[in-house]
Coordinates of C-alpha atoms in Angstrom, one line a residue:
Chain A
X469 CA 54.4 -13.2 -21.8
X470 CA 55.9 -13.4 -18.6
X471 CA 54.8 -16.5 -16.4
X472 CA 53.5 -14.3 -12.7
X473 CA 53.7 -16.1 -9.7
X474 CA 50.4 -15.9 -7.4
X475 CA 49.9 -16.5 -3.4
X476 CA 46.8 -19.4 -2.8
X477 CA 45.8 -19.4 0.5
X478 CA 43.5 -22.0 1.5
X479 CA 41.0 -21.9 4.4
X480 CA 38.4 -24.2 5.5
X481 CA 36.0 -21.3 7.4
X482 CA 34.5 -19.0 6.4
X483 CA 34.4 -16.6 9.2
X484 CA 38.5 -17.0 9.2
X485 CA 38.3 -15.9 5.4
X486 CA 36.9 -13.2 6.1
X487 CA 38.7 -11.9 9.1
X488 CA 41.9 -13.0 7.2
X489 CA 40.9 -10.7 4.2
X490 CA 40.2 -7.5 6.2
X491 CA 44.0 -8.8 7.7
X492 CA 45.2 -8.9 4.2
X493 CA 43.1 -5.5 3.6
X494 CA 44.8 -3.3 6.2
X495 CA 48.5 -4.8 5.3
X496 CA 47.5 -2.9 1.6
X497 CA 47.9 -6.3 0.0
X498 CA 45.6 -6.6 -3.4
X499 CA 43.7 -9.4 -3.5
X500 CA 43.4 -11.6 -6.9
X501 CA 40.5 -13.1 -6.2
X502 CA 38.6 -15.5 -3.6
X503 CA 36.7 -19.0 -4.6
X504 CA 34.6 -20.0 -2.3
X505 CA 31.5 -23.2 -2.3
X506 CA 28.4 -20.6 -1.3
X507 CA 28.4 -17.0 -1.0
X508 CA 29.7 -15.6 2.1
X509 CA 28.2 -12.8 3.6
X510 CA 29.5 -9.1 3.4
X511 CA 33.1 -11.0 1.5
X512 CA 32.5 -8.2 -1.0
X513 CA 32.6 -5.3 0.7
X514 CA 35.4 -6.5 3.5
X515 CA 37.5 -7.0 -0.8
X516 CA 36.2 -3.7 -1.3
X517 CA 34.7 -4.4 -4.4
X518 CA 32.5 -2.0 -6.2
X519 CA 28.2 -2.9 -6.0
X520 CA 27.0 -4.1 -9.2
X521 CA 25.1 -2.3 -11.5
X522 CA 22.8 -4.8 -12.9
X523 CA 19.3 -3.8 -11.2
X524 CA 20.0 -0.7 -13.1
X525 CA 20.1 -2.0 -16.6
X526 CA 17.5 -4.6 -15.6
X527 CA 14.8 -1.5 -14.8
X528 CA 17.0 0.1 -18.4
X529 CA 15.9 -3.7 -20.5
X530 CA 12.2 -3.1 -18.3
X531 CA 11.7 -0.2 -20.2
X532 CA 12.8 -1.6 -23.5
X533 CA 10.2 -4.1 -22.9
X534 CA 7.5 -1.7 -21.8
X535 CA 8.5 0.6 -25.3
X536 CA 8.2 -3.5 -26.9
X537 CA 4.8 -3.7 -26.3
X538 CA 3.0 -0.5 -26.9
X539 CA 4.9 0.0 -29.8
X540 CA 4.6 -3.7 -31.4
X541 CA 0.3 -4.1 -30.3
X542 CA 0.0 0.0 -31.6
X543 CA 0.9 -1.0 -34.4
X544 CA -1.2 -4.3 -34.8
X545 CA -4.5 -3.4 -33.6
X546 CA -4.8 -0.1 -33.5
X547 CA -2.9 1.1 -37.1
X548 CA -2.4 -1.8 -38.9
X549 CA -5.8 -3.2 -38.8
X550 CA -8.0 -1.6 -36.5
X551 CA -11.3 -4.7 -36.3
X552 CA -14.2 -4.5 -34.3
X553 CA -13.6 -7.5 -32.4
X554 CA -16.3 -8.3 -29.6
X555 CA -17.1 -4.1 -29.4
X556 CA -13.8 -3.0 -28.3
X557 CA -12.8 0.8 -28.5
X558 CA -9.9 0.2 -30.9
X559 CA -9.8 3.8 -32.2
X560 CA -6.9 4.8 -30.1
X561 CA -4.1 3.0 -27.8
X562 CA -5.5 4.9 -25.0
X563 CA -9.6 3.5 -25.0
X564 CA -8.3 0.3 -25.5
X565 CA -5.4 -0.1 -23.4
X566 CA -6.8 -2.2 -20.2
X567 CA -6.6 -4.7 -22.1
X568 CA -3.0 -4.1 -23.8
X569 CA -1.8 -4.0 -20.2
X570 CA -1.1 -8.4 -19.4
X571 CA 0.9 -7.7 -22.7
X572 CA 2.9 -5.2 -21.4
X573 CA 3.6 -6.2 -18.0
X574 CA 5.1 -9.8 -19.5
X575 CA 6.8 -8.5 -21.6
X576 CA 8.3 -5.8 -19.1
X577 CA 8.9 -8.9 -16.9
X578 CA 10.7 -10.4 -19.7
X579 CA 12.8 -8.3 -21.0
X580 CA 14.0 -7.3 -17.7
X581 CA 14.7 -10.8 -16.7
X582 CA 15.4 -12.2 -19.5
X583 CA 18.1 -9.7 -20.5
X584 CA 19.6 -9.4 -17.2
X585 CA 20.3 -12.7 -16.7
X586 CA 21.9 -12.4 -20.3
X587 CA 23.7 -9.5 -19.0
X588 CA 24.9 -11.5 -16.0
X589 CA 26.5 -14.5 -18.5
X590 CA 28.3 -12.0 -20.4
X591 CA 29.7 -9.5 -17.7
X592 CA 30.6 -13.3 -15.7
X593 CA 31.9 -14.9 -18.6
X594 CA 30.1 -18.2 -18.5
X595 CA 28.5 -20.2 -21.4
X596 CA 28.6 -23.3 -21.8
X597 CA 31.2 -25.4 -23.5
X598 CA 33.4 -22.4 -21.1
X599 CA 36.8 -24.1 -19.4
X600 CA 36.9 -24.3 -16.1
X601 CA 38.6 -21.6 -14.1
X602 CA 38.6 -23.3 -10.7
X603 CA 42.4 -23.5 -9.4
X604 CA 41.6 -26.5 -7.0
X605 CA 38.6 -28.3 -7.2
X606 CA 38.1 -28.4 -2.9
X607 CA 37.1 -25.2 -2.5
X608 CA 33.4 -25.8 -4.9
X609 CA 33.5 -28.6 -1.5
X610 CA 34.5 -27.7 1.4
X611 CA 37.5 -25.5 0.8
X612 CA 37.7 -21.8 0.7
X613 CA 40.9 -20.1 -1.8
X614 CA 42.1 -16.6 -1.7
X615 CA 44.7 -16.0 -4.5
X616 CA 47.5 -13.1 -4.2
X617 CA 50.0 -11.9 -6.7
X618 CA 53.7 -11.9 -6.0
X619 CA 55.6 -9.7 -6.6
X620 CA 59.1 -10.6 -4.6
X621 CA 57.1 -10.3 -1.6
X622 CA 57.0 -14.5 -1.2
X623 CA 57.8 -14.6 2.0
X624 CA 56.5 -11.9 4.2
X625 CA 53.0 -12.6 2.4
X626 CA 53.3 -16.8 3.1
X627 CA 53.9 -15.5 7.1
X628 CA 50.9 -13.4 6.5
X629 CA 48.8 -15.8 5.6
X630 CA 50.3 -17.9 7.9
X631 CA 48.9 -16.4 10.5
X632 CA 45.4 -15.6 9.5
X633 CA 45.0 -18.8 9.3
X634 CA 45.4 -20.4 6.4
X635 CA 46.0 -24.6 6.2
X636 CA 48.1 -24.5 2.9
X637 CA 49.9 -21.7 1.9
X638 CA 51.5 -22.5 -1.9
X639 CA 53.4 -20.9 -4.8
X640 CA 51.6 -21.3 -8.3
X641 CA 53.1 -20.0 -11.3
X642 CA 50.4 -18.5 -12.7
X643 CA 50.6 -18.6 -17.0
X644 CA 49.1 -16.0 -18.9
Chain B
X847 CA 9.0 7.1 28.2
X848 CA 8.1 8.9 25.5
X849 CA 5.8 12.2 26.6
X850 CA 3.7 13.7 24.8
X851 CA 5.5 17.0 23.5
X852 CA 3.0 20.1 24.5
X853 CA 3.5 21.4 21.1
X854 CA 1.8 18.5 18.9
X855 CA -0.8 17.9 21.7
X856 CA -2.1 21.6 20.8
X857 CA -1.2 21.6 17.0
X858 CA -3.6 18.8 17.7
X859 CA -6.0 20.1 19.3
X860 CA -6.2 23.2 17.2
X861 CA -7.0 20.7 14.2
X862 CA -9.7 19.0 16.2
X863 CA -10.9 22.6 16.5
X864 CA -10.5 23.8 12.5
X865 CA -12.0 20.4 11.7
X866 CA -15.2 20.9 13.8
X867 CA -15.9 24.8 12.9
X868 CA -15.7 23.7 9.7
X869 CA -18.0 20.5 9.6
X870 CA -20.2 23.0 11.2
X871 CA -20.5 25.2 8.7
X872 CA -20.7 22.2 6.1
X873 CA -23.8 20.6 7.7
X874 CA -25.5 24.1 8.5
X875 CA -24.5 25.4 4.6
X876 CA -25.9 21.9 2.9
X877 CA -29.6 22.5 3.8
X878 CA -30.7 24.1 0.9
X879 CA -34.3 24.6 -0.2
X880 CA -35.9 23.5 -3.1
X881 CA -36.6 26.9 -4.1
X882 CA -32.4 27.8 -3.3
X883 CA -31.9 25.0 -5.4
X884 CA -33.6 25.3 -8.3
X885 CA -32.0 28.5 -8.3
X886 CA -28.3 27.1 -8.4
X887 CA -29.6 24.9 -10.8
X888 CA -30.9 27.4 -13.0
X889 CA -27.8 29.7 -13.0
X890 CA -25.1 26.7 -13.8
X891 CA -27.4 26.3 -17.0
X892 CA -27.4 30.1 -17.8
X893 CA -23.3 29.9 -18.0
X894 CA -23.6 26.4 -19.7
X895 CA -22.4 24.4 -16.9
X896 CA -19.8 22.8 -17.2
X897 CA -21.3 19.6 -15.4
X898 CA -23.8 18.5 -18.2
X899 CA -25.4 18.1 -14.6
X900 CA -28.9 17.0 -16.5
X901 CA -27.4 14.4 -18.8
X902 CA -25.1 13.2 -16.2
X903 CA -27.7 12.6 -13.6
X904 CA -30.1 10.8 -16.3
X905 CA -27.1 8.2 -16.4
X906 CA -26.2 8.3 -13.4
X907 CA -26.9 4.2 -11.1
X908 CA -26.5 5.7 -7.7
X909 CA -29.3 4.6 -5.3
X910 CA -30.8 8.5 -5.1
X911 CA -31.6 7.9 -8.9
X912 CA -33.2 4.6 -8.5
X913 CA -35.4 6.2 -5.4
X914 CA -36.3 8.9 -7.9
X915 CA -37.0 6.6 -10.6
X916 CA -39.6 5.0 -8.6
X917 CA -41.2 8.0 -7.2
X918 CA -41.7 8.4 -10.7
X919 CA -43.2 4.9 -11.4
X920 CA -45.8 5.5 -8.1
X921 CA -46.9 9.0 -9.7
X922 CA -47.1 7.0 -13.5
X923 CA -49.1 10.0 -14.4
X924 CA -48.0 10.7 -18.3
X925 CA -49.4 14.1 -17.6
X926 CA -47.4 15.7 -15.0
X927 CA -44.2 13.6 -15.9
X928 CA -42.8 17.0 -17.4
X929 CA -43.3 18.7 -13.9
X930 CA -42.2 15.5 -12.0
X931 CA -39.6 15.4 -14.0
X932 CA -38.3 18.8 -13.3
X933 CA -39.4 18.2 -9.1
X934 CA -37.6 15.1 -9.5
X935 CA -34.4 16.5 -10.9
X936 CA -34.6 19.2 -7.7
X937 CA -34.6 17.2 -5.4
X938 CA -32.0 15.0 -5.9
X939 CA -29.9 17.2 -6.7
X940 CA -30.7 18.6 -3.3
X941 CA -30.6 15.7 -1.8
X942 CA -27.1 15.5 -2.9
X943 CA -25.9 18.8 -1.7
X944 CA -27.1 17.8 1.3
X945 CA -24.9 14.4 1.5
X946 CA -22.5 16.4 1.0
X947 CA -20.7 16.7 4.7
X948 CA -22.0 13.7 5.8
X949 CA -20.1 12.1 2.8
X950 CA -17.0 14.2 4.0
X951 CA -17.0 13.8 7.4
X952 CA -17.5 8.8 6.4
X953 CA -15.2 9.5 4.1
X954 CA -12.4 10.6 6.4
X955 CA -13.5 8.9 9.8
X956 CA -13.1 5.6 7.5
X957 CA -9.7 6.6 6.4
X958 CA -8.0 7.3 10.1
X959 CA -9.6 4.3 11.5
X960 CA -8.6 1.8 8.8
X961 CA -4.8 3.2 9.4
X962 CA -5.1 2.3 12.9
X963 CA -6.9 -1.2 11.2
X964 CA -4.3 -2.2 8.4
X965 CA -1.5 -1.3 11.3
X966 CA -3.3 -3.9 13.4
X967 CA -3.1 -6.1 10.6
X968 CA 0.8 -5.8 10.4
X969 CA 1.0 -5.8 14.1
X970 CA -0.5 -9.5 14.0
X971 CA 1.2 -10.5 10.8
X972 CA 4.8 -9.3 12.2
X973 CA 3.7 -11.6 15.7
X974 CA 2.1 -14.4 14.3
X975 CA 5.2 -14.8 11.6
X976 CA 8.1 -14.3 14.2
X977 CA 9.4 -11.8 12.8
X978 CA 12.9 -10.9 13.5
X979 CA 13.4 -6.9 12.3
X980 CA 10.3 -5.6 13.2
X981 CA 9.8 -5.9 17.2
X982 CA 11.7 -2.6 17.7
X983 CA 8.3 -0.8 16.0
X984 CA 5.8 -2.7 18.2
X985 CA 4.8 -0.2 20.1
X986 CA 5.0 2.6 17.2
X987 CA 2.1 -0.2 16.1
X988 CA 0.9 -0.7 19.3
X989 CA 0.0 3.2 19.8
X990 CA -1.1 3.8 16.2
X991 CA -3.8 0.7 17.1
X992 CA -4.7 2.8 20.0
X993 CA -6.9 4.7 17.2
X994 CA -9.1 1.9 16.4
X995 CA -11.3 1.6 18.8
X996 CA -13.1 5.5 18.8
X997 CA -12.2 5.5 15.3
X998 CA -14.3 2.6 14.3
X999 CA -17.0 3.5 16.3
X1000 CA -17.3 6.9 14.7
X1001 CA -18.0 5.6 11.0
X1002 CA -20.3 3.3 12.5
X1003 CA -21.8 6.1 14.5
X1004 CA -21.7 8.6 11.3
X1005 CA -22.9 5.5 9.7
X1006 CA -25.9 4.8 11.8
X1007 CA -26.8 8.3 12.1
X1008 CA -27.0 9.3 7.7
X1009 CA -29.4 6.8 8.3
X1010 CA -31.3 7.8 11.6
X1011 CA -31.3 11.2 13.0
X1012 CA -29.9 11.9 9.3
X1013 CA -32.2 11.6 5.8
X1014 CA -30.7 8.6 4.4
X1015 CA -27.5 10.5 3.4
X1016 CA -25.2 7.8 3.0
X1017 CA -26.5 4.2 2.2
X1018 CA -29.9 4.4 0.3
X1019 CA -30.7 0.6 1.4
X1020 CA -31.8 3.0 4.9
X1021 CA -34.4 5.0 3.5
X1022 CA -37.5 2.1 4.4
X1023 CA -39.3 4.9 1.0
X1024 CA -36.6 3.7 -1.7
X1025 CA -36.7 0.1 -0.9
X1026 CA -40.0 -0.4 -1.4
X1027 CA -40.0 0.5 -4.6
X1028 CA -36.8 -1.3 -5.1
X1029 CA -37.1 -4.8 -6.2
X1030 CA -33.0 -5.4 -5.6
X1031 CA -32.9 -3.4 -2.4
X1032 CA -35.7 -5.9 -1.1
X1033 CA -33.7 -8.7 -2.1
X1034 CA -30.6 -8.0 -0.4
X1035 CA -32.6 -6.8 2.4
X1036 CA -31.9 -9.7 4.3
X1037 CA -28.3 -8.4 5.1
X1038 CA -28.9 -5.2 4.1
X1039 CA -31.0 -3.9 7.4
X1040 CA -30.2 -1.5 10.2
X1041 CA -30.4 -3.7 12.7
X1042 CA -28.4 -6.1 10.8
X1043 CA -25.5 -3.2 9.8
X1044 CA -25.5 -2.6 13.2
X1045 CA -24.8 -5.8 15.3
X1046 CA -22.6 -6.9 12.6
X1047 CA -20.6 -3.8 13.1
X1048 CA -20.6 -4.0 16.6
X1049 CA -19.6 -7.6 15.9
X1050 CA -16.5 -6.7 14.0
X1051 CA -15.2 -4.1 16.2
X1052 CA -15.5 -5.8 19.4
X1053 CA -13.4 -9.1 18.0
X1054 CA -10.7 -6.7 17.0
X1055 CA -10.6 -3.9 19.7
X1056 CA -10.4 -7.2 22.4
X1057 CA -6.6 -8.3 20.1
X1058 CA -5.8 -5.4 19.9
X1059 CA -6.4 -5.0 23.9
X1060 CA -5.1 -8.5 24.8
X1061 CA -2.0 -7.9 22.5
X1062 CA -1.3 -4.9 23.5
X1063 CA -1.4 -6.7 27.3
X1064 CA 0.5 -9.3 27.0
X1065 CA 3.6 -6.8 25.1
X1066 CA 3.4 -5.2 27.8
X1067 CA 3.5 -8.0 30.4
X1068 CA 6.2 -9.4 28.6
X1069 CA 8.3 -6.6 29.0
X1070 CA 8.8 -7.8 33.1
X1071 CA 7.7 -11.5 33.2
X1072 CA 11.1 -14.3 33.7
X1073 CA 9.2 -16.6 31.1
X1074 CA 8.3 -16.2 27.2
X1075 CA 4.5 -17.2 28.2
X1076 CA 2.8 -13.8 27.0
X1077 CA 4.4 -14.1 24.2
X1078 CA 2.9 -17.3 23.3
X1079 CA -0.4 -16.6 24.4
X1080 CA 0.6 -13.4 22.4
X1081 CA 1.1 -15.6 19.2
X1082 CA -1.7 -18.0 19.9
X1083 CA -4.3 -15.2 19.6
X1084 CA -2.4 -13.4 16.5
X1085 CA -2.5 -16.4 14.5
X1086 CA -6.4 -16.8 15.7
X1087 CA -7.0 -12.6 14.9
X1088 CA -5.5 -12.7 11.7
X1089 CA -9.0 -15.5 10.2
X1090 CA -11.1 -13.4 12.4
X1091 CA -9.8 -10.2 10.7
X1092 CA -9.5 -11.1 7.2
X1093 CA -13.5 -12.7 7.1
X1094 CA -14.1 -9.2 9.0
X1095 CA -12.8 -7.3 7.3
X1096 CA -13.9 -8.5 3.7
X1097 CA -17.9 -7.8 5.1
X1098 CA -17.2 -4.7 6.9
X1099 CA -16.0 -3.8 3.5
X1100 CA -19.6 -5.0 1.7
X1101 CA -21.0 -3.3 4.5
X1102 CA -19.4 0.4 5.5
X1103 CA -17.8 0.8 1.6
X1104 CA -19.9 -1.5 -0.8
X1105 CA -23.7 -1.1 0.0
X1106 CA -23.1 2.6 -0.7
X1107 CA -24.2 1.1 -4.1
X1108 CA -26.2 -1.0 -3.1
X1109 CA -27.3 -2.1 -7.0
X1110 CA -23.8 -2.9 -7.3
X1111 CA -21.1 -6.0 -5.9
X1112 CA -17.8 -6.6 -6.8
X1113 CA -16.1 -10.1 -5.8
X1114 CA -13.0 -8.9 -5.2
X1115 CA -13.7 -5.5 -3.2
X1116 CA -12.8 -7.1 0.6
X1117 CA -9.0 -7.5 -0.7
X1118 CA -8.7 -4.5 -2.6
X1119 CA -10.0 -1.8 0.4
X1120 CA -7.6 -4.5 2.8
X1121 CA -4.5 -2.8 0.0
X1122 CA -5.9 0.3 0.7
X1123 CA -6.0 -0.1 4.3
X1124 CA -2.6 -2.3 4.9
X1125 CA -0.5 -0.1 2.6
X1126 CA -1.6 3.6 4.1
X1127 CA -1.4 1.8 8.0
X1128 CA 2.5 0.1 6.8
X1129 CA 3.1 4.2 5.7
X1130 CA 2.0 5.7 8.5
X1131 CA 4.1 3.6 11.0
X1132 CA 6.8 4.8 8.6
X1133 CA 6.1 8.1 9.1
X1134 CA 5.6 8.3 13.0
X1135 CA 8.6 5.6 13.5
X1136 CA 11.1 9.2 11.5
X1137 CA 8.8 11.5 13.3
X1138 CA 9.8 10.0 16.7
X1139 CA 13.4 9.1 15.8
X1140 CA 13.7 12.8 14.4
X1141 CA 13.0 13.6 18.3
X1142 CA 15.7 11.0 19.3
X1143 CA 13.7 8.7 21.0
X1144 CA 14.0 5.7 18.9
X1145 CA 17.5 5.8 18.9
X1146 CA 17.6 1.5 18.3
X1147 CA 15.6 2.0 15.2
X1148 CA 18.4 2.9 12.2
X1149 CA 18.4 2.8 8.7
X1150 CA 17.6 -0.8 8.1
X1151 CA 14.6 -1.1 9.3
X1152 CA 13.4 2.1 7.3
X1153 CA 14.6 0.0 4.2
X1154 CA 12.3 -2.7 5.7
X1155 CA 9.1 -0.9 5.9
X1156 CA 9.8 1.5 2.9
X1157 CA 9.5 -2.2 1.2
X1158 CA 6.6 -2.8 2.6
X1159 CA 4.9 -0.1 1.0
X1160 CA 6.3 0.0 -2.8
X1161 CA 5.1 -3.7 -2.3
X1162 CA 1.8 -3.0 -1.2
X1163 CA 1.2 0.3 -3.4
X1164 CA 1.8 -2.2 -6.3
X1165 CA -0.3 -5.1 -4.7
X1166 CA -3.0 -2.0 -4.3
X1167 CA -2.5 -1.1 -8.2
X1168 CA -3.3 -4.8 -8.9
X1169 CA -6.3 -5.3 -7.4
X1170 CA -7.7 -1.8 -8.4
X1171 CA -6.4 -2.8 -12.4
X1172 CA -7.8 -6.4 -12.0
X1173 CA -11.1 -5.4 -11.0
X1174 CA -11.4 -2.2 -12.6
X1175 CA -10.3 -4.4 -16.4
X1176 CA -12.6 -7.4 -15.4
X1177 CA -15.4 -4.9 -15.6
X1178 CA -14.5 -2.7 -18.5
X1179 CA -13.3 -5.6 -20.5
X1180 CA -17.1 -7.4 -20.0
X1181 CA -18.5 -4.2 -20.0
X1182 CA -21.8 -6.2 -18.4
X1183 CA -23.9 -2.8 -17.8
X1184 CA -25.4 -3.9 -14.5
X1185 CA -22.0 -4.1 -13.4
X1186 CA -20.2 -1.4 -15.2
X1187 CA -22.0 1.8 -14.2
X1188 CA -19.9 2.0 -11.0
X1189 CA -17.0 2.7 -13.2
X1190 CA -19.2 4.6 -16.0
X1191 CA -20.1 7.5 -12.8
X1192 CA -16.4 7.4 -11.6
X1193 CA -15.1 8.1 -15.1
X1194 CA -17.4 10.7 -16.5
X1195 CA -17.5 12.7 -12.6
X1196 CA -14.5 11.8 -11.2
X1197 CA -11.9 11.7 -14.4
X1198 CA -9.2 13.5 -12.3
X1199 CA -9.5 11.5 -8.6
X1200 CA -10.0 9.0 -10.7
X1201 CA -6.8 8.6 -12.5
X1202 CA -4.8 11.1 -9.7
X1203 CA -4.9 7.8 -7.7
X1204 CA -3.3 5.3 -10.2
X1205 CA -0.8 7.7 -10.4
X1206 CA -0.1 8.9 -6.4
X1207 CA -0.7 5.0 -5.5
X1208 CA 1.8 3.2 -8.3
X1209 CA 3.2 5.3 -10.3
X1210 CA 4.9 7.6 -7.5
X1211 CA 5.2 4.5 -5.1
X1212 CA 7.0 2.9 -8.3
X1213 CA 9.4 5.5 -9.4
X1214 CA 10.8 6.8 -5.5
X1215 CA 11.1 3.5 -4.1
X1216 CA 12.1 1.1 -6.3
X1217 CA 16.0 2.8 -5.9
X1218 CA 17.3 0.6 -2.6
X1219 CA 19.2 3.5 -1.6
X1220 CA 16.3 6.3 -2.2
X1221 CA 13.8 3.8 0.4
X1222 CA 17.0 4.7 3.7
X1223 CA 16.7 8.1 3.1
X1224 CA 13.6 9.6 5.9
X1225 CA 12.6 12.8 3.5
X1226 CA 12.7 10.5 0.3
X1227 CA 10.1 8.2 2.3
X1228 CA 8.7 10.8 3.9
X1229 CA 7.5 12.2 0.4
X1230 CA 6.7 9.2 -0.9
X1231 CA 4.4 8.2 2.2
X1232 CA 2.4 11.5 1.9
X1233 CA 1.8 10.7 -1.1
X1234 CA 0.9 7.7 -0.5
X1235 CA -1.5 8.7 2.1
X1236 CA -3.3 11.9 0.2
X1237 CA -3.5 8.9 -2.7
X1238 CA -5.4 6.4 -0.3
X1239 CA -7.8 9.1 0.9
X1240 CA -8.5 9.8 -3.0
X1241 CA -8.8 6.1 -3.3
X1242 CA -11.7 6.2 -0.5
X1243 CA -13.5 9.5 -1.9
X1244 CA -14.5 7.5 -5.0
X1245 CA -15.3 4.5 -3.3
X1246 CA -18.1 6.6 -1.3
X1247 CA -18.7 10.0 -3.3
X1248 CA -19.9 9.3 -6.1
X1249 CA -22.8 7.2 -4.4
X1250 CA -23.5 9.7 -2.6
X1251 CA -23.2 13.5 -4.1
X1252 CA -22.4 12.2 -7.5
X1253 CA -21.5 15.1 -10.0
X1254 CA -21.7 17.4 -7.0
X1255 CA -18.2 16.5 -5.5
X1256 CA -15.4 18.7 -4.8
X1257 CA -13.1 19.0 -2.3
X1258 CA -14.0 22.3 -0.3
X1259 CA -14.5 22.7 3.4
X1260 CA -16.0 19.5 4.0
X1261 CA -14.3 17.0 3.1
X1262 CA -10.9 19.3 4.2
X1263 CA -12.6 20.2 7.7
X1264 CA -13.4 16.8 8.4
X1265 CA -9.9 15.1 7.5
X1266 CA -8.3 18.0 9.9
X1267 CA -11.0 17.5 12.4
X1268 CA -10.9 13.8 12.5
X1269 CA -5.9 14.0 11.6
X1270 CA -6.1 16.4 15.3
X1271 CA -8.1 13.2 16.4
X1272 CA -5.6 10.3 15.2
X1273 CA -2.4 12.5 16.8
X1274 CA -4.0 13.1 19.5
X1275 CA -5.0 9.2 20.7
X1276 CA -1.7 7.7 19.2
X1277 CA 0.8 10.0 20.7
X1278 CA -1.5 9.9 24.0
X1279 CA -0.9 6.0 23.7
X1280 CA 2.7 6.1 23.0
X1281 CA 3.5 7.7 26.2
X1282 CA 2.4 4.6 28.3
X1283 CA 5.1 2.2 27.5
X1284 CA 8.4 2.9 27.0
X1285 CA 9.1 2.6 23.5
X1286 CA 11.2 -0.9 23.7
X1287 CA 9.9 -4.3 23.6
X1288 CA 11.9 -6.0 26.6
X1289 CA 11.2 -9.1 26.9
X1290 CA 9.9 -9.4 23.6
X1291 CA 12.5 -12.9 22.2
X1292 CA 12.7 -11.7 19.0
X1293 CA 14.3 -7.8 20.3
X1294 CA 17.6 -8.6 20.4
X1295 CA 18.0 -10.0 16.8
X1296 CA 15.2 -6.8 15.4
X1297 CA 18.3 -4.3 17.3
X1298 CA 21.4 -6.4 15.8
X1299 CA 18.7 -6.2 12.5
X1300 CA 21.0 -5.1 9.5
X1301 CA 20.0 -5.8 5.8

């Protein structure tokens, strides 16, 4: 595979970064990635990223958890061995339902929360011993880095980025 | 400045007139003679009466029943037992039928009063917490709380009237005849007596209305003030009011609601009533805001504010359900006879309203208002809001009715016309108050932040 070239523009202020993003987008350049030390409000909108769908997955996982809780307790408490425990009506699920609600609630939350977190890890490719992808260590501290793919337009891009207030503009070979 | 449109004014007056006529009719038709009731019951029994009236009456534990029971003991004579039983039953039903218009009026009066009170608490919280999003809605809230003074006085007046000019139609502990034969109520008469009830009620109302008066005064004074002294004053009284409120709200719920079942008590009842009033209040803020915005009066309110209000509606619907379920489940689980009768009567005679309100107050809002996009769509919030409001009317209905009319409940002319009457009064008072001041707080320190609020 050929090694493609990217430009790394480094900023030191999130407001300057935001206006730079808007300018670069206006010039119709594709921003590959932006590395920031903290969440910058509105950056996703400025970059034109699609909204996350993780809340929808959480809702569905919650429904799974609720179903698991109901099926589990219906089987254990009503179908498999309907004992009389302290006079609780174990004739049908509905009759004894108030006693099951705390578990139904907790399992709904448990499934929604944990499966959503795992989904997040999978989608953002995070796991222990994963090699860091950070192109510049300073971006975890106080610098912001914008990565733009180059298609033979280095000079034009470089001057544009300098104009937007970048403190450093580096042309980098990116091995795939 | 907002002007109360003639259309809306006429509408509110029509509601009041219709309601008053209906309430009048229901009071006139609720006085049945002994023979009439006997006839009604015989007819019901003949038709195989879907009620199973006799059976459930024997189990019903409401106060009126207790009264009948103690009468029975007084008579004692077993020779007359069967005749007495019949007479007692008829008298019991006669009393329930007479109670219905009183209860319907009381439920509706309390419902609209609690909206104003819930909004007042919300308003105080917004000021005390120095919220940055809500100041653009302050004038709407102040308008709604204008109903508190007339509304609360009406509730108290109906309660006192039922025990003085009425025949103890709401609170059996007001009936000296009942108290004389009831050891339990006698034990509570240190708290449950008409003088104490009236004085406490007046103290509660005075405290709430004073806060409302001064916070409104400071809010209007802040519009033209040079400094922030009015804001500081209203901050201080809001904090003080919230302390006063949480005590008096709890006591008010014992007095005005829980004491319709003087044999029963629950410790989290005050919170439960609070949750109901808070969520209805917030819903009404949303509805009136949307109405005024649709008339072009609140151009500084945007969908971000609506989103926040809808989040409160959503979250407090869940909070209400949490308290409702906690109260129900703890009593259901331990099943102690002296407290479980409360839910037994509700389950036997009020199954549809009792379970229906859980759907309206929980299932519906949680599904409708969970999505962030839906919370920004006005008609969606209006739809969810109307269901929530109706659900909380049923909630109050479920608190009062089983104790007063038992299984003789229905949502008919007395209930609907009472709601119309107070809805008309509410609209009239609130929108008149809205015309009294500009709809945007001018000098409030967080006004700018609120106008630029963006979520």
